[in-house]
């Protein structure tokens, strides 16, 4: 166990990096995941390692969209499991969503390690292991989903998703909520609700919004979703990165 001094100015970033490293050591996160983490850190640094206003609005819209859904699913990969397993379980409870493991580099060992990790953090029903459904127009391994999970979902939260798969899910008619620190990423570009924020800040904030919106009626939730403009959110994030604007 590495000790990270809490008074270090970049404590959160060091903690995040350490969690990913631990994830790799425990067979939860792939080595590719280390590279993805590095890309994310660079964008987060440029954003000032904070939740910009447009991201908070996106997180509120995401909460409303998840509450409106008939069958919402939260997709979990190796980075997500290493960084925010308890927070994902909490969000699933707040919006009554399924949790499904969905790996770009799928191996039986990693699927099992992630499922065990999620169960350790209180997940009761972890999907993704059956893999009896397919996303059309993707090669075999990358296409696997559970027929009664992502296969049957109307709204899917896909954090740190590969652009190709995000696009294919959109073509299936799923409403996609993407969390990705890179506003230029294809995944963010194809999302109905792109959230340009670090997943460690985004997930708990979506949960807070969902708890606050629990008493809102259908029309109020629909209004929040309709008022959200994905292009404007991406533009605001890009401006914040390029110009340091307080978007
Ligand atoms: P492209 O979308 O440009 O084709 P890619 O999706 O193939 O690239 P990856 O490295 O696989 O590239 O994607 C990882 C994405 O996840 C990056 O855009 C990175 O910014 C983002 N990311 C990494 N860590 C986090 C995090 N903690 N929170 C939010 N986003 C993150
Ligand atoms: Mg991407």
PDB file of C-alpha atoms and ligand atoms in Angstrom:
ATOM      1  CA  UNK A   1       0.000   0.000   0.000  1.00  0.00           C
ATOM      2  CA  UNK A   2       1.368   3.373  -1.063  1.00  0.00           C
ATOM      3  CA  UNK A   3       0.762   6.286   1.287  1.00  0.00           C
ATOM      4  CA  UNK A   4      -0.419   9.376  -0.572  1.00  0.00           C
ATOM      5  CA  UNK A   5      -0.061  12.549   1.538  1.00  0.00           C
ATOM      6  CA  UNK A   6      -3.516  14.118   1.797  1.00  0.00           C
ATOM      7  CA  UNK A   7      -2.069  17.631   1.761  1.00  0.00           C
ATOM      8  CA  UNK A   8      -0.460  17.055  -1.637  1.00  0.00           C
ATOM      9  CA  UNK A   9      -1.894  19.666  -4.059  1.00  0.00           C
ATOM     10  CA  UNK A  10      -2.716  16.946  -6.588  1.00  0.00           C
ATOM     11  CA  UNK A  11      -3.961  14.371  -4.066  1.00  0.00           C
ATOM     12  CA  UNK A  12      -7.070  13.350  -6.054  1.00  0.00           C
ATOM     13  CA  UNK A  13      -5.063  12.787  -9.201  1.00  0.00           C
ATOM     14  CA  UNK A  14      -2.444  10.687  -7.396  1.00  0.00           C
ATOM     15  CA  UNK A  15      -5.157   8.674  -5.667  1.00  0.00           C
ATOM     16  CA  UNK A  16      -6.874   8.014  -8.998  1.00  0.00           C
ATOM     17  CA  UNK A  17      -3.628   6.869 -10.578  1.00  0.00           C
ATOM     18  CA  UNK A  18      -2.957   4.604  -7.619  1.00  0.00           C
ATOM     19  CA  UNK A  19      -6.412   3.014  -7.894  1.00  0.00           C
ATOM     20  CA  UNK A  20      -5.820   2.210 -11.561  1.00  0.00           C
ATOM     21  CA  UNK A  21      -2.440   0.689 -10.712  1.00  0.00           C
ATOM     22  CA  UNK A  22      -4.136  -1.445  -8.051  1.00  0.00           C
ATOM     23  CA  UNK A  23      -6.781  -2.427 -10.593  1.00  0.00           C
ATOM     24  CA  UNK A  24      -4.083  -3.716 -12.930  1.00  0.00           C
ATOM     25  CA  UNK A  25      -2.375  -5.627 -10.088  1.00  0.00           C
ATOM     26  CA  UNK A  26      -5.687  -7.268  -9.171  1.00  0.00           C
ATOM     27  CA  UNK A  27      -6.586  -8.276 -12.725  1.00  0.00           C
ATOM     28  CA  UNK A  28      -9.494  -5.827 -12.915  1.00  0.00           C
ATOM     29  CA  UNK A  29      -7.979  -3.246 -15.246  1.00  0.00           C
ATOM     30  CA  UNK A  30      -6.116  -4.004 -18.489  1.00  0.00           C
ATOM     31  CA  UNK A  31      -2.744  -2.509 -19.380  1.00  0.00           C
ATOM     32  CA  UNK A  32      -4.588  -0.551 -22.068  1.00  0.00           C
ATOM     33  CA  UNK A  33      -6.504   0.959 -19.176  1.00  0.00           C
ATOM     34  CA  UNK A  34      -3.305   2.573 -17.898  1.00  0.00           C
ATOM     35  CA  UNK A  35      -2.966   4.399 -21.207  1.00  0.00           C
ATOM     36  CA  UNK A  36      -6.598   5.513 -21.124  1.00  0.00           C
ATOM     37  CA  UNK A  37      -6.010   6.854 -17.589  1.00  0.00           C
ATOM     38  CA  UNK A  38      -3.038   8.903 -18.823  1.00  0.00           C
ATOM     39  CA  UNK A  39      -5.108  10.428 -21.611  1.00  0.00           C
ATOM     40  CA  UNK A  40      -7.846  11.282 -19.161  1.00  0.00           C
ATOM     41  CA  UNK A  41      -5.424  12.890 -16.695  1.00  0.00           C
ATOM     42  CA  UNK A  42      -4.081  15.209 -19.386  1.00  0.00           C
ATOM     43  CA  UNK A  43      -7.570  16.511 -20.199  1.00  0.00           C
ATOM     44  CA  UNK A  44      -8.488  16.779 -16.526  1.00  0.00           C
ATOM     45  CA  UNK A  45      -5.350  18.839 -15.856  1.00  0.00           C
ATOM     46  CA  UNK A  46      -6.397  21.257 -18.624  1.00  0.00           C
ATOM     47  CA  UNK A  47      -9.926  21.482 -17.176  1.00  0.00           C
ATOM     48  CA  UNK A  48      -8.466  22.424 -13.791  1.00  0.00           C
ATOM     49  CA  UNK A  49      -9.476  19.075 -12.235  1.00  0.00           C
ATOM     50  CA  UNK A  50     -12.933  20.427 -11.468  1.00  0.00           C
ATOM     51  CA  UNK A  51     -16.501  19.893 -12.597  1.00  0.00           C
ATOM     52  CA  UNK A  52     -17.207  22.733 -15.005  1.00  0.00           C
ATOM     53  CA  UNK A  53     -20.698  24.245 -15.006  1.00  0.00           C
ATOM     54  CA  UNK A  54     -21.719  22.636 -18.310  1.00  0.00           C
ATOM     55  CA  UNK A  55     -20.663  19.224 -16.964  1.00  0.00           C
ATOM     56  CA  UNK A  56     -22.784  19.717 -13.859  1.00  0.00           C
ATOM     57  CA  UNK A  57     -25.747  20.523 -16.130  1.00  0.00           C
ATOM     58  CA  UNK A  58     -25.009  17.363 -18.142  1.00  0.00           C
ATOM     59  CA  UNK A  59     -24.870  15.339 -14.914  1.00  0.00           C
ATOM     60  CA  UNK A  60     -28.273  16.704 -13.906  1.00  0.00           C
ATOM     61  CA  UNK A  61     -29.703  15.869 -17.353  1.00  0.00           C
ATOM     62  CA  UNK A  62     -28.189  12.379 -17.062  1.00  0.00           C
ATOM     63  CA  UNK A  63     -29.896  11.875 -13.697  1.00  0.00           C
ATOM     64  CA  UNK A  64     -33.224  12.968 -15.175  1.00  0.00           C
ATOM     65  CA  UNK A  65     -32.750  10.690 -18.213  1.00  0.00           C
ATOM     66  CA  UNK A  66     -31.905   7.695 -16.011  1.00  0.00           C
ATOM     67  CA  UNK A  67     -34.964   8.344 -13.818  1.00  0.00           C
ATOM     68  CA  UNK A  68     -37.185   8.581 -16.928  1.00  0.00           C
ATOM     69  CA  UNK A  69     -35.846   5.328 -18.402  1.00  0.00           C
ATOM     70  CA  UNK A  70     -37.835   2.079 -18.426  1.00  0.00           C
ATOM     71  CA  UNK A  71     -34.693  -0.019 -18.347  1.00  0.00           C
ATOM     72  CA  UNK A  72     -31.479   1.890 -17.607  1.00  0.00           C
ATOM     73  CA  UNK A  73     -28.139   0.068 -17.586  1.00  0.00           C
ATOM     74  CA  UNK A  74     -24.792   1.271 -16.211  1.00  0.00           C
ATOM     75  CA  UNK A  75     -21.926  -0.186 -18.219  1.00  0.00           C
ATOM     76  CA  UNK A  76     -18.746  -0.990 -16.285  1.00  0.00           C
ATOM     77  CA  UNK A  77     -15.257  -1.618 -17.682  1.00  0.00           C
ATOM     78  CA  UNK A  78     -11.911  -2.192 -15.964  1.00  0.00           C
ATOM     79  CA  UNK A  79     -11.168   1.487 -15.332  1.00  0.00           C
ATOM     80  CA  UNK A  80     -14.666   2.189 -14.054  1.00  0.00           C
ATOM     81  CA  UNK A  81     -14.499  -0.784 -11.659  1.00  0.00           C
ATOM     82  CA  UNK A  82     -11.083   0.263 -10.332  1.00  0.00           C
ATOM     83  CA  UNK A  83     -12.080   3.904  -9.831  1.00  0.00           C
ATOM     84  CA  UNK A  84     -15.717   4.012  -8.728  1.00  0.00           C
ATOM     85  CA  UNK A  85     -17.128   0.572  -7.850  1.00  0.00           C
ATOM     86  CA  UNK A  86     -19.003   1.657  -4.674  1.00  0.00           C
ATOM     87  CA  UNK A  87     -20.235   4.839  -6.368  1.00  0.00           C
ATOM     88  CA  UNK A  88     -21.635   2.840  -9.329  1.00  0.00           C
ATOM     89  CA  UNK A  89     -23.519   0.547  -6.927  1.00  0.00           C
ATOM     90  CA  UNK A  90     -24.903   3.640  -5.207  1.00  0.00           C
ATOM     91  CA  UNK A  91     -26.041   5.212  -8.499  1.00  0.00           C
ATOM     92  CA  UNK A  92     -27.658   1.951  -9.646  1.00  0.00           C
ATOM     93  CA  UNK A  93     -29.678   1.958  -6.446  1.00  0.00           C
ATOM     94  CA  UNK A  94     -30.663   5.623  -6.747  1.00  0.00           C
ATOM     95  CA  UNK A  95     -32.048   5.273 -10.311  1.00  0.00           C
ATOM     96  CA  UNK A  96     -32.993   1.578 -10.191  1.00  0.00           C
ATOM     97  CA  UNK A  97     -30.572   0.561 -12.961  1.00  0.00           C
ATOM     98  CA  UNK A  98     -28.860  -2.691 -13.886  1.00  0.00           C
ATOM     99  CA  UNK A  99     -25.061  -2.921 -13.783  1.00  0.00           C
ATOM    100  CA  UNK A 100     -23.417  -4.703 -16.720  1.00  0.00           C
ATOM    101  CA  UNK A 101     -19.740  -5.467 -17.228  1.00  0.00           C
ATOM    102  CA  UNK A 102     -18.756  -4.612 -20.760  1.00  0.00           C
ATOM    103  CA  UNK A 103     -15.104  -5.012 -21.769  1.00  0.00           C
ATOM    104  CA  UNK A 104     -13.306  -3.926 -24.911  1.00  0.00           C
ATOM    105  CA  UNK A 105     -10.651  -6.588 -24.262  1.00  0.00           C
ATOM    106  CA  UNK A 106     -12.915  -9.295 -22.904  1.00  0.00           C
ATOM    107  CA  UNK A 107     -11.370 -12.203 -21.001  1.00  0.00           C
ATOM    108  CA  UNK A 108     -13.197 -14.604 -18.682  1.00  0.00           C
ATOM    109  CA  UNK A 109     -10.685 -13.870 -15.883  1.00  0.00           C
ATOM    110  CA  UNK A 110     -11.198 -10.131 -16.023  1.00  0.00           C
ATOM    111  CA  UNK A 111     -14.993 -10.489 -16.240  1.00  0.00           C
ATOM    112  CA  UNK A 112     -14.933 -12.636 -13.072  1.00  0.00           C
ATOM    113  CA  UNK A 113     -12.506 -10.353 -11.217  1.00  0.00           C
ATOM    114  CA  UNK A 114     -14.670  -7.305 -11.925  1.00  0.00           C
ATOM    115  CA  UNK A 115     -17.894  -9.119 -10.990  1.00  0.00           C
ATOM    116  CA  UNK A 116     -16.346 -10.198  -7.665  1.00  0.00           C
ATOM    117  CA  UNK A 117     -15.103  -6.659  -7.019  1.00  0.00           C
ATOM    118  CA  UNK A 118     -18.568  -5.178  -7.698  1.00  0.00           C
ATOM    119  CA  UNK A 119     -20.212  -7.783  -5.449  1.00  0.00           C
ATOM    120  CA  UNK A 120     -17.705  -6.927  -2.694  1.00  0.00           C
ATOM    121  CA  UNK A 121     -19.053  -3.394  -2.932  1.00  0.00           C
ATOM    122  CA  UNK A 122     -22.679  -4.470  -2.630  1.00  0.00           C
ATOM    123  CA  UNK A 123     -23.797  -5.134  -6.213  1.00  0.00           C
ATOM    124  CA  UNK A 124     -26.437  -7.853  -6.121  1.00  0.00           C
ATOM    125  CA  UNK A 125     -27.087  -8.654  -9.742  1.00  0.00           C
ATOM    126  CA  UNK A 126     -24.111  -8.141 -12.039  1.00  0.00           C
ATOM    127  CA  UNK A 127     -24.874  -8.621 -15.733  1.00  0.00           C
ATOM    128  CA  UNK A 128     -22.546  -9.190 -18.671  1.00  0.00           C
ATOM    129  CA  UNK A 129     -21.441 -12.742 -17.946  1.00  0.00           C
ATOM    130  CA  UNK A 130     -24.220 -14.419 -19.953  1.00  0.00           C
ATOM    131  CA  UNK A 131     -23.356 -12.593 -23.183  1.00  0.00           C
ATOM    132  CA  UNK A 132     -26.358 -13.967 -25.073  1.00  0.00           C
ATOM    133  CA  UNK A 133     -26.964 -10.734 -26.998  1.00  0.00           C
ATOM    134  CA  UNK A 134     -25.002  -8.924 -29.713  1.00  0.00           C
ATOM    135  CA  UNK A 135     -24.487  -5.326 -30.804  1.00  0.00           C
ATOM    136  CA  UNK A 136     -24.932  -5.335 -34.603  1.00  0.00           C
ATOM    137  CA  UNK A 137     -22.075  -4.212 -36.862  1.00  0.00           C
ATOM    138  CA  UNK A 138     -19.261  -5.012 -34.424  1.00  0.00           C
ATOM    139  CA  UNK A 139     -16.761  -7.858 -34.487  1.00  0.00           C
ATOM    140  CA  UNK A 140     -17.563 -10.893 -32.331  1.00  0.00           C
ATOM    141  CA  UNK A 141     -15.855 -10.274 -28.946  1.00  0.00           C
ATOM    142  CA  UNK A 142     -16.593  -6.548 -28.814  1.00  0.00           C
ATOM    143  CA  UNK A 143     -20.250  -7.107 -29.699  1.00  0.00           C
ATOM    144  CA  UNK A 144     -21.151  -9.261 -26.681  1.00  0.00           C
ATOM    145  CA  UNK A 145     -23.837  -8.014 -24.283  1.00  0.00           C
ATOM    146  CA  UNK A 146     -26.531  -9.580 -22.122  1.00  0.00           C
ATOM    147  CA  UNK A 147     -29.843  -9.837 -23.983  1.00  0.00           C
ATOM    148  CA  UNK A 148     -31.760  -8.827 -20.841  1.00  0.00           C
ATOM    149  CA  UNK A 149     -29.181  -6.134 -19.912  1.00  0.00           C
ATOM    150  CA  UNK A 150     -27.726  -3.690 -22.443  1.00  0.00           C
ATOM    151  CA  UNK A 151     -29.573  -5.656 -25.135  1.00  0.00           C
ATOM    152  CA  UNK A 152     -32.941  -4.672 -23.652  1.00  0.00           C
ATOM    153  CA  UNK A 153     -31.943  -1.246 -22.271  1.00  0.00           C
ATOM    154  CA  UNK A 154     -33.458   2.019 -23.460  1.00  0.00           C
ATOM    155  CA  UNK A 155     -30.885   4.222 -21.691  1.00  0.00           C
ATOM    156  CA  UNK A 156     -27.238   3.222 -21.257  1.00  0.00           C
ATOM    157  CA  UNK A 157     -24.554   5.023 -19.242  1.00  0.00           C
ATOM    158  CA  UNK A 158     -21.237   4.222 -20.889  1.00  0.00           C
ATOM    159  CA  UNK A 159     -18.254   5.790 -19.143  1.00  0.00           C
ATOM    160  CA  UNK A 160     -14.922   5.745 -20.989  1.00  0.00           C
ATOM    161  CA  UNK A 161     -16.394   3.856 -23.924  1.00  0.00           C
ATOM    162  CA  UNK A 162     -14.605   3.179 -27.183  1.00  0.00           C
ATOM    163  CA  UNK A 163     -15.910   5.423 -29.976  1.00  0.00           C
ATOM    164  CA  UNK A 164     -16.803   2.602 -32.318  1.00  0.00           C
ATOM    165  CA  UNK A 165     -18.939   0.826 -29.772  1.00  0.00           C
ATOM    166  CA  UNK A 166     -20.576   4.034 -28.634  1.00  0.00           C
ATOM    167  CA  UNK A 167     -21.613   4.657 -32.222  1.00  0.00           C
ATOM    168  CA  UNK A 168     -22.955   1.102 -32.672  1.00  0.00           C
ATOM    169  CA  UNK A 169     -25.017   1.377 -29.476  1.00  0.00           C
ATOM    170  CA  UNK A 170     -26.483   4.637 -30.739  1.00  0.00           C
ATOM    171  CA  UNK A 171     -27.438   2.936 -34.006  1.00  0.00           C
ATOM    172  CA  UNK A 172     -29.325   0.318 -31.953  1.00  0.00           C
ATOM    173  CA  UNK A 173     -31.542   3.149 -30.758  1.00  0.00           C
ATOM    174  CA  UNK A 174     -30.159   3.336 -27.228  1.00  0.00           C
ATOM    175  CA  UNK A 175     -30.096   6.734 -25.562  1.00  0.00           C
ATOM    176  CA  UNK A 176     -26.456   7.088 -24.571  1.00  0.00           C
ATOM    177  CA  UNK A 177     -24.969   8.968 -21.671  1.00  0.00           C
ATOM    178  CA  UNK A 178     -21.176   9.078 -22.107  1.00  0.00           C
ATOM    179  CA  UNK A 179     -18.608  10.174 -19.522  1.00  0.00           C
ATOM    180  CA  UNK A 180     -15.355  11.120 -21.249  1.00  0.00           C
ATOM    181  CA  UNK A 181     -12.824  13.830 -20.391  1.00  0.00           C
ATOM    182  CA  UNK A 182     -12.006  14.336 -24.069  1.00  0.00           C
ATOM    183  CA  UNK A 183     -14.743  16.445 -25.714  1.00  0.00           C
ATOM    184  CA  UNK A 184     -13.263  15.591 -29.139  1.00  0.00           C
ATOM    185  CA  UNK A 185     -13.589  11.844 -28.560  1.00  0.00           C
ATOM    186  CA  UNK A 186     -16.035  10.122 -30.887  1.00  0.00           C
ATOM    187  CA  UNK A 187     -17.765   8.586 -27.865  1.00  0.00           C
ATOM    188  CA  UNK A 188     -18.551  12.052 -26.505  1.00  0.00           C
ATOM    189  CA  UNK A 189     -19.599  13.265 -29.958  1.00  0.00           C
ATOM    190  CA  UNK A 190     -22.197  10.522 -30.511  1.00  0.00           C
ATOM    191  CA  UNK A 191     -23.735  10.746 -27.028  1.00  0.00           C
ATOM    192  CA  UNK A 192     -27.200  12.143 -26.394  1.00  0.00           C
ATOM    193  CA  UNK A 193     -25.739  13.397 -23.113  1.00  0.00           C
ATOM    194  CA  UNK A 194     -21.933  13.823 -23.165  1.00  0.00           C
ATOM    195  CA  UNK A 195     -20.416  14.445 -19.724  1.00  0.00           C
ATOM    196  CA  UNK A 196     -16.935  15.966 -19.954  1.00  0.00           C
ATOM    197  CA  UNK A 197     -15.772  15.344 -16.409  1.00  0.00           C
ATOM    198  CA  UNK A 198     -13.666  12.883 -14.451  1.00  0.00           C
ATOM    199  CA  UNK A 199     -15.697   9.788 -13.653  1.00  0.00           C
ATOM    200  CA  UNK A 200     -14.656  10.038 -10.000  1.00  0.00           C
ATOM    201  CA  UNK A 201     -16.518  13.371  -9.776  1.00  0.00           C
ATOM    202  CA  UNK A 202     -19.260  12.609 -12.317  1.00  0.00           C
ATOM    203  CA  UNK A 203     -20.814   9.450 -10.850  1.00  0.00           C
ATOM    204  CA  UNK A 204     -21.382  10.757  -7.292  1.00  0.00           C
ATOM    205  CA  UNK A 205     -22.724  14.027  -8.711  1.00  0.00           C
ATOM    206  CA  UNK A 206     -25.240  12.207 -10.968  1.00  0.00           C
ATOM    207  CA  UNK A 207     -26.360  10.273  -7.873  1.00  0.00           C
ATOM    208  CA  UNK A 208     -26.783  13.496  -5.863  1.00  0.00           C
ATOM    209  CA  UNK A 209     -28.888  15.001  -8.658  1.00  0.00           C
ATOM    210  CA  UNK A 210     -30.950  11.799  -8.929  1.00  0.00           C
ATOM    211  CA  UNK A 211     -31.699  11.817  -5.185  1.00  0.00           C
ATOM    212  CA  UNK A 212     -32.691  15.471  -5.404  1.00  0.00           C
ATOM    213  CA  UNK A 213     -34.939  14.793  -8.428  1.00  0.00           C
ATOM    214  CA  UNK A 214     -36.603  11.757  -6.891  1.00  0.00           C
ATOM    215  CA  UNK A 215     -39.835  13.633  -6.229  1.00  0.00           C
ATOM    216  CA  UNK A 216     -39.926  15.355  -9.650  1.00  0.00           C
ATOM    217  CA  UNK A 217     -42.713  14.213 -11.960  1.00  0.00           C
ATOM    218  CA  UNK A 218     -42.374  12.920 -15.525  1.00  0.00           C
ATOM    219  CA  UNK A 219     -42.877  16.324 -17.166  1.00  0.00           C
ATOM    220  CA  UNK A 220     -40.299  18.045 -14.975  1.00  0.00           C
ATOM    221  CA  UNK A 221     -37.715  15.348 -15.758  1.00  0.00           C
ATOM    222  CA  UNK A 222     -38.530  15.476 -19.489  1.00  0.00           C
ATOM    223  CA  UNK A 223     -38.086  19.241 -19.424  1.00  0.00           C
ATOM    224  CA  UNK A 224     -34.602  18.958 -17.901  1.00  0.00           C
ATOM    225  CA  UNK A 225     -33.581  16.464 -20.587  1.00  0.00           C
ATOM    226  CA  UNK A 226     -35.091  18.556 -23.416  1.00  0.00           C
ATOM    227  CA  UNK A 227     -33.318  21.711 -22.215  1.00  0.00           C
ATOM    228  CA  UNK A 228     -29.930  20.007 -22.395  1.00  0.00           C
ATOM    229  CA  UNK A 229     -27.964  20.765 -25.594  1.00  0.00           C
ATOM    230  CA  UNK A 230     -25.167  18.248 -26.278  1.00  0.00           C
ATOM    231  CA  UNK A 231     -23.380  20.394 -28.900  1.00  0.00           C
ATOM    232  CA  UNK A 232     -23.344  23.402 -26.570  1.00  0.00           C
ATOM    233  CA  UNK A 233     -22.002  21.252 -23.724  1.00  0.00           C
ATOM    234  CA  UNK A 234     -19.155  19.928 -25.895  1.00  0.00           C
ATOM    235  CA  UNK A 235     -18.352  23.439 -27.116  1.00  0.00           C
ATOM    236  CA  UNK A 236     -18.282  24.766 -23.550  1.00  0.00           C
ATOM    237  CA  UNK A 237     -15.928  21.974 -22.480  1.00  0.00           C
ATOM    238  CA  UNK A 238     -13.625  22.599 -25.418  1.00  0.00           C
ATOM    239  CA  UNK A 239     -13.574  26.326 -24.641  1.00  0.00           C
ATOM    240  CA  UNK A 240     -12.715  25.588 -21.017  1.00  0.00           C
ATOM    241  CA  UNK A 241      -9.805  23.413 -22.145  1.00  0.00           C
ATOM    242  CA  UNK A 242      -8.495  25.740 -24.865  1.00  0.00           C
ATOM    243  CA  UNK A 243      -9.008  29.071 -23.163  1.00  0.00           C
ATOM    244  CA  UNK A 244      -9.306  28.214 -19.500  1.00  0.00           C
ATOM    245  CA  UNK A 245     -12.752  29.812 -19.589  1.00  0.00           C
ATOM    246  CA  UNK A 246     -14.981  29.186 -16.611  1.00  0.00           C
ATOM    247  CA  UNK A 247     -17.557  27.393 -18.746  1.00  0.00           C
TER     248      UNK A 247
HETATM  249  P1  LIG B   1     -11.067   8.175 -29.648  1.00  0.00           P
HETATM  250  O1  LIG B   1     -12.373   8.315 -28.967  1.00  0.00           O
HETATM  251  O2  LIG B   1     -10.416   9.501 -29.868  1.00  0.00           O
HETATM  252  O3  LIG B   1     -11.150   7.309 -30.844  1.00  0.00           O
HETATM  253  P2  LIG B   1     -10.362   6.133 -27.768  1.00  0.00           P
HETATM  254  O4  LIG B   1     -11.706   6.213 -27.211  1.00  0.00           O
HETATM  255  O5  LIG B   1      -9.959   4.967 -28.536  1.00  0.00           O
HETATM  256  O6  LIG B   1     -10.078   7.439 -28.634  1.00  0.00           O
HETATM  257  P3  LIG B   1      -9.212   5.526 -25.252  1.00  0.00           P
HETATM  258  O7  LIG B   1      -7.893   5.858 -24.692  1.00  0.00           O
HETATM  259  O8  LIG B   1      -9.617   4.110 -25.391  1.00  0.00           O
HETATM  260  O9  LIG B   1      -9.301   6.312 -26.621  1.00  0.00           O
HETATM  261  O10 LIG B   1     -10.385   6.215 -24.479  1.00  0.00           O
HETATM  262  C1  LIG B   1     -10.330   6.521 -23.176  1.00  0.00           C
HETATM  263  C2  LIG B   1     -11.075   7.801 -23.010  1.00  0.00           C
HETATM  264  O11 LIG B   1     -11.465   7.876 -21.657  1.00  0.00           O
HETATM  265  C3  LIG B   1     -10.210   9.020 -23.324  1.00  0.00           C
HETATM  266  O12 LIG B   1     -10.927   9.932 -24.113  1.00  0.00           O
HETATM  267  C4  LIG B   1      -9.930   9.630 -21.927  1.00  0.00           C
HETATM  268  O13 LIG B   1      -9.898  11.030 -21.962  1.00  0.00           O
HETATM  269  C5  LIG B   1     -11.124   9.141 -21.137  1.00  0.00           C
HETATM  270  N1  LIG B   1     -10.846   8.953 -19.698  1.00  0.00           N
HETATM  271  C6  LIG B   1      -9.812   8.285 -19.125  1.00  0.00           C
HETATM  272  N2  LIG B   1      -9.881   8.307 -17.787  1.00  0.00           N
HETATM  273  C7  LIG B   1     -11.023   8.992 -17.493  1.00  0.00           C
HETATM  274  C8  LIG B   1     -11.664   9.344 -16.270  1.00  0.00           C
HETATM  275  N3  LIG B   1     -11.146   9.031 -15.080  1.00  0.00           N
HETATM  276  N4  LIG B   1     -12.819  10.022 -16.342  1.00  0.00           N
HETATM  277  C9  LIG B   1     -13.358  10.365 -17.538  1.00  0.00           C
HETATM  278  N5  LIG B   1     -12.799  10.074 -18.725  1.00  0.00           N
HETATM  279  C10 LIG B   1     -11.648   9.397 -18.715  1.00  0.00           C
HETATM  280 MG1  LIG B   2     -13.011   7.702 -27.125  1.00  0.00          MG
END
